Amino acid sequence: MSAAARPPAAPPLTLGGCATLACTWEATAAKPGNVYRGADFEDLTYADFLTSAAVIGPVIDRTAEQGVGATILAAVAATRAAVATNTNLGMLLLITPLAAVPRGLPLSEQIEQTLAALTYDDTCAVYRAIPLAQPGGMGEVAEADVHEPPPAGLTLRAAMQMAADRDLIARQYANGFVEVFRTADRIERHASDGQPLGEAIVLAFMELLSEEPDSLIARKLGAEAAREVSQHAATILDSRRHGDDSFHAMRAEYDFWLRADGHRRNPGTTADVIAAALFVVLRENRLAWPVKFYAPPT
């Protein structure tokens, strides 16, 4: 194959570059119920997400020298200095352990070793990062409450395991990032099947949401409301059998419904998993470049 005919190689990206691009793509894809280009919330904008994506890149680049907990805390601090609201705490809790896996090693095979190496110092840093980020829907729990200092010797993985039954992000620390890697596979598959990346992201988002009730919605409105959102997602995905027009119409109505009532049905935790999955896809170079994000106009 001549040099002119050879497909372009992936652009060189640092860990921070992968994190910035993953968070940018996550925010740009038109995921129902979330902020995306042209669909701001009154207290949270697409520009906030782009700004946050930019400022965390240099911090994520230093993960190996800083450690997981310190990197999460530094990235949250950088974000809070740049924007007025929480945009990325969940993303950072997921992306940072993935960034800590040494280069050249398969993420899905090495993440267990990284999680097992997390320490009490990592816990202390994350316990400082969470109130700094001021995430929505945080209440108090009987054990290892983030509003109190962590119990002595509690590792970050052990702390997350305590919340694994009620929080999808915490569950990734317990199960070895199962949903993150499954979602990365789905994004790659949809893109390989010819979907523009933006649409591949939305489909993977809807698939995850149909299977896993969103933790942010559950914290705000209760488990039954979160299950209702998931059931609607499953119904809309099923509508693809009737053609793209039906699917896109139902998806638009779903987006409107999720945004109603002050966007309290925002599936924000599901979006965090999407960002982490995109980081996996980028770090493992699983896309064909140049990337087509949107379908060309007809």
XYZ file of C-alpha atoms in Angstrom:
298
model
C 0.000 0.000 0.000
C 1.399 3.407 -0.930
C 1.859 6.105 1.710
C -0.902 8.133 0.050
C -3.366 5.224 0.260
C -2.484 4.181 3.804
C -5.213 5.157 6.337
C -4.162 7.853 8.798
C -2.753 6.623 12.092
C -4.326 7.652 15.359
C -3.119 11.039 16.587
C -0.576 10.871 19.414
C -2.440 11.403 22.684
C -1.124 11.533 26.227
C -3.231 10.145 29.069
C -4.452 13.675 29.688
C -5.249 14.089 26.012
C -7.312 10.882 26.112
C -9.177 12.146 29.181
C -9.857 15.555 27.660
C -11.066 14.112 24.373
C -13.185 11.442 26.093
C -14.934 14.054 28.244
C -15.374 16.363 25.246
C -16.931 13.611 23.134
C -19.170 12.545 26.008
C -20.501 16.080 26.374
C -20.935 16.571 22.617
C -22.994 13.434 21.938
C -26.735 14.150 22.155
C -27.477 11.794 25.039
C -31.102 12.136 26.227
C -31.510 14.027 29.475
C -27.966 15.379 29.550
C -26.221 18.599 28.578
C -24.886 18.525 25.024
C -24.175 21.014 22.262
C -27.210 23.312 21.983
C -28.934 21.764 25.034
C -27.756 23.493 28.227
C -29.311 23.332 31.677
C -30.008 26.642 33.385
C -27.200 25.980 35.883
C -24.844 23.881 33.759
C -23.705 24.428 30.179
C -21.931 22.654 27.365
C -19.132 25.218 27.708
C -18.719 24.195 31.369
C -18.089 20.616 30.267
C -15.587 21.653 27.587
C -13.729 23.869 30.051
C -13.620 21.055 32.594
C -12.343 18.614 29.983
C -9.498 20.971 29.120
C -8.321 21.694 32.669
C -8.163 18.061 33.819
C -5.846 16.936 31.019
C -2.551 18.109 32.553
C -3.598 16.676 35.929
C -4.405 13.233 34.501
C -1.005 13.245 32.772
C 0.577 13.152 36.254
C -1.414 10.171 37.550
C 1.588 7.824 37.743
C 3.593 10.183 39.950
C 0.676 11.502 42.038
C -1.365 8.377 42.642
C -5.080 7.870 42.081
C -6.547 9.723 45.053
C -4.277 12.757 44.782
C -4.981 12.996 41.054
C -8.744 12.919 41.610
C -8.442 15.641 44.257
C -6.180 17.818 42.073
C -8.467 17.404 39.047
C -11.554 18.299 41.080
C -9.733 21.374 42.424
C -8.739 22.413 38.895
C -12.330 21.973 37.748
C -13.785 23.978 40.623
C -11.351 26.801 39.886
C -12.614 26.911 36.296
C -16.387 26.318 36.518
C -19.070 27.030 39.098
C -20.592 23.570 39.411
C -19.786 19.860 39.477
C -19.214 18.613 35.946
C -16.912 15.628 36.272
C -16.495 14.044 39.710
C -17.945 10.726 38.533
C -15.853 10.801 35.376
C -12.684 11.414 37.380
C -13.461 8.607 39.826
C -13.606 6.243 36.851
C -10.983 7.641 34.472
C -8.192 8.069 37.026
C -7.785 4.381 37.983
C -7.770 3.556 34.264
C -5.060 6.170 33.745
C -3.032 4.561 36.544
C -2.699 1.277 34.627
C 0.838 1.226 33.146
C 1.044 1.914 29.433
C 1.134 -1.047 27.088
C -0.913 -3.322 29.364
C -4.527 -4.310 28.575
C -6.795 -2.228 30.782
C -9.344 -4.968 31.417
C -6.614 -7.361 32.557
C -4.700 -4.888 34.729
C -7.421 -2.820 36.395
C -7.812 -5.368 39.223
C -4.159 -4.952 40.171
C -4.533 -1.164 40.155
C -7.677 -1.266 42.313
C -6.059 -3.694 44.755
C -3.135 -1.282 45.214
C -5.316 1.643 46.309
C -4.526 2.863 49.823
C -5.927 4.751 52.784
C -4.207 7.893 51.466
C -6.245 7.520 48.272
C -9.395 7.313 50.394
C -8.524 10.448 52.326
C -7.903 12.393 49.109
C -11.216 11.273 47.581
C -13.077 12.110 50.807
C -11.703 15.648 50.398
C -12.524 15.756 46.681
C -16.203 14.774 46.990
C -17.389 17.714 49.138
C -15.189 20.046 47.077
C -17.011 18.929 43.919
C -20.416 19.296 45.622
C -22.184 16.517 43.677
C -25.969 16.481 43.551
C -28.154 14.165 45.600
C -25.558 13.273 48.244
C -27.120 12.252 51.531
C -25.714 10.642 54.651
C -25.119 6.940 55.219
C -24.457 4.954 58.355
C -21.028 3.664 57.322
C -18.003 5.525 55.880
C -19.964 8.733 55.218
C -17.934 11.134 53.054
C -19.052 14.001 55.296
C -16.847 12.510 58.031
C -13.160 11.500 58.004
C -12.717 7.952 56.679
C -12.215 5.135 59.188
C -8.533 4.425 59.790
C -7.016 2.041 57.283
C -9.997 2.035 54.905
C -8.716 1.610 51.356
C -10.446 3.396 48.512
C -11.615 0.138 46.973
C -13.081 -1.000 50.285
C -14.827 2.354 50.727
C -16.336 2.076 47.267
C -17.440 -1.506 47.905
C -19.604 -0.221 50.755
C -21.600 1.831 48.243
C -21.559 -0.664 45.371
C -25.169 -1.734 45.886
C -26.494 1.803 45.435
C -24.030 3.538 43.117
C -22.901 2.430 39.648
C -19.571 4.249 39.890
C -18.728 2.670 43.225
C -19.702 -0.727 41.773
C -16.943 -0.424 39.163
C -14.358 -0.476 41.960
C -15.975 -3.647 43.287
C -16.459 -5.553 40.016
C -13.378 -4.533 38.042
C -15.059 -1.911 35.826
C -17.386 -4.422 34.169
C -19.913 -1.856 32.926
C -17.182 0.506 31.723
C -15.516 -2.161 29.577
C -18.851 -3.482 28.291
C -19.827 0.044 27.259
C -16.480 0.575 25.530
C -17.096 -2.606 23.535
C -20.517 -1.335 22.517
C -19.207 2.043 21.373
C -16.534 0.305 19.313
C -19.069 -2.127 17.825
C -21.577 0.550 16.845
C -18.813 2.650 15.285
C -17.483 -0.402 13.405
C -21.009 -1.045 12.110
C -20.951 2.341 10.395
C -22.602 4.587 12.970
C -21.068 8.055 13.349
C -19.290 8.194 16.705
C -21.860 10.575 18.197
C -24.639 8.106 17.419
C -22.552 5.141 18.610
C -22.136 6.920 21.945
C -25.880 7.595 22.259
C -26.771 3.976 21.471
C -24.293 2.663 24.053
C -25.654 5.184 26.563
C -29.239 4.039 25.967
C -28.226 0.379 26.236
C -26.480 0.929 29.558
C -29.356 3.020 30.895
C -31.894 0.365 29.892
C -29.977 -2.207 31.961
C -28.763 -0.171 34.940
C -31.027 2.362 36.698
C -29.132 5.630 36.993
C -27.622 6.239 40.437
C -27.989 10.029 40.286
C -31.708 9.754 39.531
C -32.103 7.199 42.328
C -30.405 9.537 44.818
C -32.618 12.446 43.808
C -35.981 10.783 43.161
C -35.757 7.240 44.469
C -35.208 3.781 43.050
C -38.635 3.503 41.428
C -38.123 6.698 39.400
C -34.730 5.419 38.236
C -36.278 2.118 37.152
C -38.971 3.985 35.215
C -36.305 5.910 33.294
C -34.559 2.622 32.458
C -37.795 0.990 31.300
C -38.459 3.886 28.931
C -34.922 3.565 27.545
C -35.516 -0.127 26.826
C -38.795 0.658 25.043
C -37.134 3.302 22.879
C -34.299 0.974 21.927
C -36.876 -1.630 20.940
C -38.491 0.929 18.617
C -35.451 0.660 16.320
C -37.193 -2.410 14.871
C -39.703 -0.016 13.291
C -37.081 2.166 11.614
C -34.950 5.196 12.363
C -37.824 7.704 12.143
C -39.740 6.038 14.970
C -36.595 5.667 17.064
C -35.498 9.282 16.675
C -38.996 10.633 17.374
C -39.317 8.612 20.573
C -35.795 9.568 21.609
C -36.587 13.277 21.212
C -39.715 12.919 23.367
C -37.689 11.023 25.950
C -35.059 13.763 26.025
C -37.787 16.368 26.646
C -39.335 14.281 29.443
C -35.994 13.748 31.188
C -35.310 17.497 31.098
C -38.705 18.455 32.535
C -39.097 19.296 36.223
C -35.730 21.024 36.483
C -33.846 18.129 34.837
C -34.103 16.040 38.021
C -34.261 12.926 35.829
C -30.808 13.682 34.377
C -29.014 10.302 33.923
C -25.692 11.781 34.990
C -24.084 8.630 36.363
C -24.705 6.820 33.085
C -22.974 9.695 31.300
C -19.968 9.319 33.618
C -19.603 5.683 32.576
C -19.730 6.787 28.925
C -16.805 9.162 29.502
C -14.758 6.388 31.101
C -15.636 3.992 28.277
C -14.489 6.560 25.730
C -11.221 6.904 27.645
C -10.770 3.125 27.272
C -11.546 3.289 23.548
C -9.053 6.115 23.054
C -6.288 4.694 25.206
C -6.516 1.337 23.445
C -6.825 3.005 20.012
C -10.008 1.143 19.083
C -11.405 3.650 16.560
C -10.778 4.186 12.866
C -9.254 7.607 12.252
C -10.187 10.215 11.190
C -13.282 9.927 13.379
C -16.651 10.855 11.887
C -18.678 12.217 14.811
C -21.862 13.191 12.954
C -23.477 11.852 9.816
C -22.935 14.176 6.836
C -25.969 16.290 5.892
C -28.167 14.845 3.169
